[in-house]
């Protein structure tokens, strides 16, 4: 009797083990994860963690390492000469923001100010492309030339003003060019024929811009103003540089 029971238990265990082996063989076998899969899993889990949302700040030592500095980054660009002077209070006026338009408020009346080097500094600011430098330089240059003794103050500065205005007229930015063109006309109104000695250096950029249709009319108007205030001497210079120009006397 005992032998039959033992024999039955043995058969039962054999059948159970066989069923387990069948289930094991029928179930899909999991392949061991590769190193790349484990790295992707760890990176995805770290990205979803709250610590990943915390922005890592650069170490102080990174500022001393040239490899970590972006030479084209905004923070690495030194301010322009005009911006540096303006930030130090070197321009004796401040910008007043109005609801319709802005205006300048001078620390003292413009007629009491020396043009040297203020007028040249404002001319250098014509190449600026950011507010408030664009408005301060453009409006400051215009208002300074409106004072009663502007001709006597501006004529001696023409040898230094000419290359500065030339740089604005040769600038690739359209708005900078327009400010330079307006400043050239304003200066011509004040100094008259005295500008003729420097005019040929300023007309090269105007001739190049004439190829752009949108500048044809404003440049033509500017040339007519230069001829009007520069006299017959200016016409000879203009025709030599821009043969297609038609005189206002025609």
Short mmCIF file of C-alpha atoms in Angstrom, two decimals, residues 55-220:
data_model
loop_
_atom_site.label_atom_id
_atom_site.label_comp_id
_atom_site.label_asym_id
_atom_site.label_seq_id
_atom_site.Cartn_x
_atom_site.Cartn_y
_atom_site.Cartn_z
CA UNK A 55 18.77 74.63 -14.54
CA UNK A 56 22.43 74.05 -13.96
CA UNK A 57 24.28 77.32 -13.43
CA UNK A 58 27.80 77.67 -14.82
CA UNK A 59 30.58 77.37 -12.34
CA UNK A 60 32.65 80.49 -11.59
CA UNK A 61 35.67 78.69 -13.01
CA UNK A 62 33.91 78.41 -16.38
CA UNK A 63 34.32 82.14 -16.90
CA UNK A 64 38.07 81.69 -16.76
CA UNK A 65 38.05 78.84 -19.25
CA UNK A 66 38.20 80.12 -22.85
CA UNK A 67 36.55 76.94 -24.10
CA UNK A 68 33.32 77.78 -22.27
CA UNK A 69 33.07 81.35 -23.63
CA UNK A 70 31.01 81.98 -26.75
CA UNK A 71 32.88 84.71 -28.68
CA UNK A 72 29.70 85.52 -30.59
CA UNK A 73 27.48 85.72 -27.52
CA UNK A 74 25.73 88.94 -26.64
CA UNK A 75 27.42 89.12 -23.25
CA UNK A 76 30.90 89.08 -24.81
CA UNK A 77 30.29 92.03 -27.10
CA UNK A 78 31.72 95.29 -25.85
CA UNK A 79 29.41 98.31 -26.05
CA UNK A 80 29.93 100.71 -28.94
CA UNK A 81 31.78 103.98 -28.43
CA UNK A 82 28.56 105.97 -28.47
CA UNK A 83 26.79 103.59 -26.06
CA UNK A 84 29.74 103.79 -23.68
CA UNK A 85 29.74 107.59 -23.73
CA UNK A 86 25.96 107.74 -23.33
CA UNK A 87 25.96 105.35 -20.36
CA UNK A 88 28.58 107.49 -18.61
CA UNK A 89 26.54 110.67 -19.08
CA UNK A 90 28.79 112.04 -21.82
CA UNK A 91 25.79 113.18 -23.88
CA UNK A 92 24.31 116.22 -22.09
CA UNK A 93 20.69 115.33 -22.72
CA UNK A 94 18.16 112.70 -21.77
CA UNK A 95 15.31 111.03 -23.57
CA UNK A 96 11.77 112.00 -22.63
CA UNK A 97 9.22 109.37 -23.64
CA UNK A 98 5.95 110.86 -24.85
CA UNK A 99 2.64 109.21 -25.60
CA UNK A 100 2.92 110.18 -29.29
CA UNK A 101 6.61 110.83 -29.88
CA UNK A 102 9.84 111.16 -27.95
CA UNK A 103 11.93 114.27 -27.39
CA UNK A 104 15.25 115.29 -25.93
CA UNK A 105 15.73 117.38 -22.84
CA UNK A 106 19.13 119.05 -22.75
CA UNK A 107 21.00 119.64 -19.50
CA UNK A 108 21.80 123.12 -20.78
CA UNK A 109 20.71 125.05 -23.90
CA UNK A 110 22.33 123.56 -27.04
CA UNK A 111 23.67 126.97 -28.07
CA UNK A 112 25.85 126.95 -24.96
CA UNK A 113 27.42 123.57 -25.75
CA UNK A 114 30.72 122.99 -27.47
CA UNK A 115 30.47 121.09 -30.75
CA UNK A 116 33.83 119.46 -30.20
CA UNK A 117 33.55 116.56 -29.65
CA UNK A 118 29.78 116.40 -29.06
CA UNK A 119 28.74 116.76 -32.72
CA UNK A 120 31.22 114.09 -33.79
CA UNK A 121 30.05 111.74 -31.03
CA UNK A 122 26.44 112.16 -32.13
CA UNK A 123 27.46 111.47 -35.73
CA UNK A 124 29.12 108.24 -34.58
CA UNK A 125 25.86 107.28 -32.91
CA UNK A 126 24.07 107.34 -36.25
CA UNK A 127 25.43 103.82 -36.80
CA UNK A 128 23.64 102.51 -33.73
CA UNK A 129 20.81 100.03 -34.26
CA UNK A 130 19.27 99.91 -30.78
CA UNK A 131 16.98 102.21 -28.84
CA UNK A 132 17.53 104.75 -27.31
CA UNK A 133 20.86 105.31 -29.05
CA UNK A 134 19.26 105.59 -32.49
CA UNK A 135 16.89 108.37 -31.46
CA UNK A 136 19.35 110.27 -29.25
CA UNK A 137 22.05 110.40 -31.93
CA UNK A 138 19.70 111.32 -34.77
CA UNK A 139 17.74 113.97 -32.88
CA UNK A 140 20.74 115.30 -31.00
CA UNK A 141 22.68 115.83 -34.25
CA UNK A 142 19.72 117.64 -35.82
CA UNK A 143 19.02 119.91 -32.85
CA UNK A 144 22.65 120.81 -32.35
CA UNK A 145 22.88 122.07 -35.95
CA UNK A 146 19.87 124.33 -35.38
CA UNK A 147 21.66 126.70 -33.01
CA UNK A 148 22.45 130.18 -34.24
CA UNK A 149 26.24 129.87 -34.44
CA UNK A 150 26.22 126.31 -35.77
CA UNK A 151 28.12 127.19 -39.01
CA UNK A 152 31.08 128.66 -37.12
CA UNK A 153 31.20 125.63 -34.82
CA UNK A 154 30.63 122.92 -37.43
CA UNK A 155 32.95 123.98 -40.29
CA UNK A 156 36.20 123.37 -38.37
CA UNK A 157 34.99 119.83 -37.59
CA UNK A 158 34.33 118.80 -41.21
CA UNK A 159 37.63 116.89 -41.65
CA UNK A 160 36.64 114.71 -38.69
CA UNK A 161 32.93 114.59 -39.44
CA UNK A 162 33.34 113.45 -43.04
CA UNK A 163 34.73 109.94 -42.35
CA UNK A 164 32.14 109.38 -39.62
CA UNK A 165 29.26 110.23 -41.95
CA UNK A 166 30.88 108.13 -44.67
CA UNK A 167 30.81 105.12 -42.34
CA UNK A 168 27.08 105.63 -41.70
CA UNK A 169 26.36 105.94 -45.44
CA UNK A 170 28.32 102.76 -46.15
CA UNK A 171 26.52 100.78 -43.46
CA UNK A 172 24.60 97.69 -44.57
CA UNK A 173 21.59 98.54 -42.41
CA UNK A 174 18.99 100.52 -44.38
CA UNK A 175 17.89 102.60 -41.39
CA UNK A 176 21.47 103.54 -40.58
CA UNK A 177 21.97 104.65 -44.18
CA UNK A 178 18.81 106.79 -44.04
CA UNK A 179 19.97 108.49 -40.84
CA UNK A 180 23.35 109.16 -42.41
CA UNK A 181 21.71 110.60 -45.52
CA UNK A 182 19.49 112.93 -43.49
CA UNK A 183 22.46 114.03 -41.39
CA UNK A 184 24.45 114.80 -44.55
CA UNK A 185 21.67 117.05 -45.85
CA UNK A 186 21.31 118.78 -42.47
CA UNK A 187 25.05 119.43 -42.39
CA UNK A 188 24.98 120.78 -45.95
CA UNK A 189 22.29 123.29 -45.03
CA UNK A 190 24.49 124.61 -42.22
CA UNK A 191 27.99 124.64 -43.72
CA UNK A 192 27.09 125.25 -47.39
CA UNK A 193 29.96 125.19 -49.90
CA UNK A 194 32.44 124.32 -47.16
CA UNK A 195 31.28 120.71 -47.51
CA UNK A 196 32.40 120.52 -51.16
CA UNK A 197 35.99 119.64 -50.25
CA UNK A 198 34.72 116.48 -48.53
CA UNK A 199 31.78 115.72 -50.79
CA UNK A 200 33.53 113.34 -53.20
CA UNK A 201 34.31 110.93 -50.35
CA UNK A 202 30.65 110.84 -49.33
CA UNK A 203 29.06 110.28 -52.74
CA UNK A 204 30.45 106.79 -53.42
CA UNK A 205 27.96 105.11 -51.09
CA UNK A 206 25.10 107.17 -52.54
CA UNK A 207 25.94 106.01 -56.05
CA UNK A 208 25.89 102.35 -54.93
CA UNK A 209 22.55 102.76 -53.17
CA UNK A 210 20.97 104.29 -56.26
CA UNK A 211 20.74 100.75 -57.63
CA UNK A 212 18.10 100.07 -55.01
CA UNK A 213 14.78 101.45 -56.27
CA UNK A 214 13.49 102.31 -52.81
CA UNK A 215 16.39 104.72 -52.27
CA UNK A 216 16.36 106.37 -55.67
CA UNK A 217 13.96 109.16 -54.72
CA UNK A 218 15.45 110.06 -51.29
CA UNK A 219 18.99 110.04 -52.70
CA UNK A 220 17.95 112.24 -55.64
#
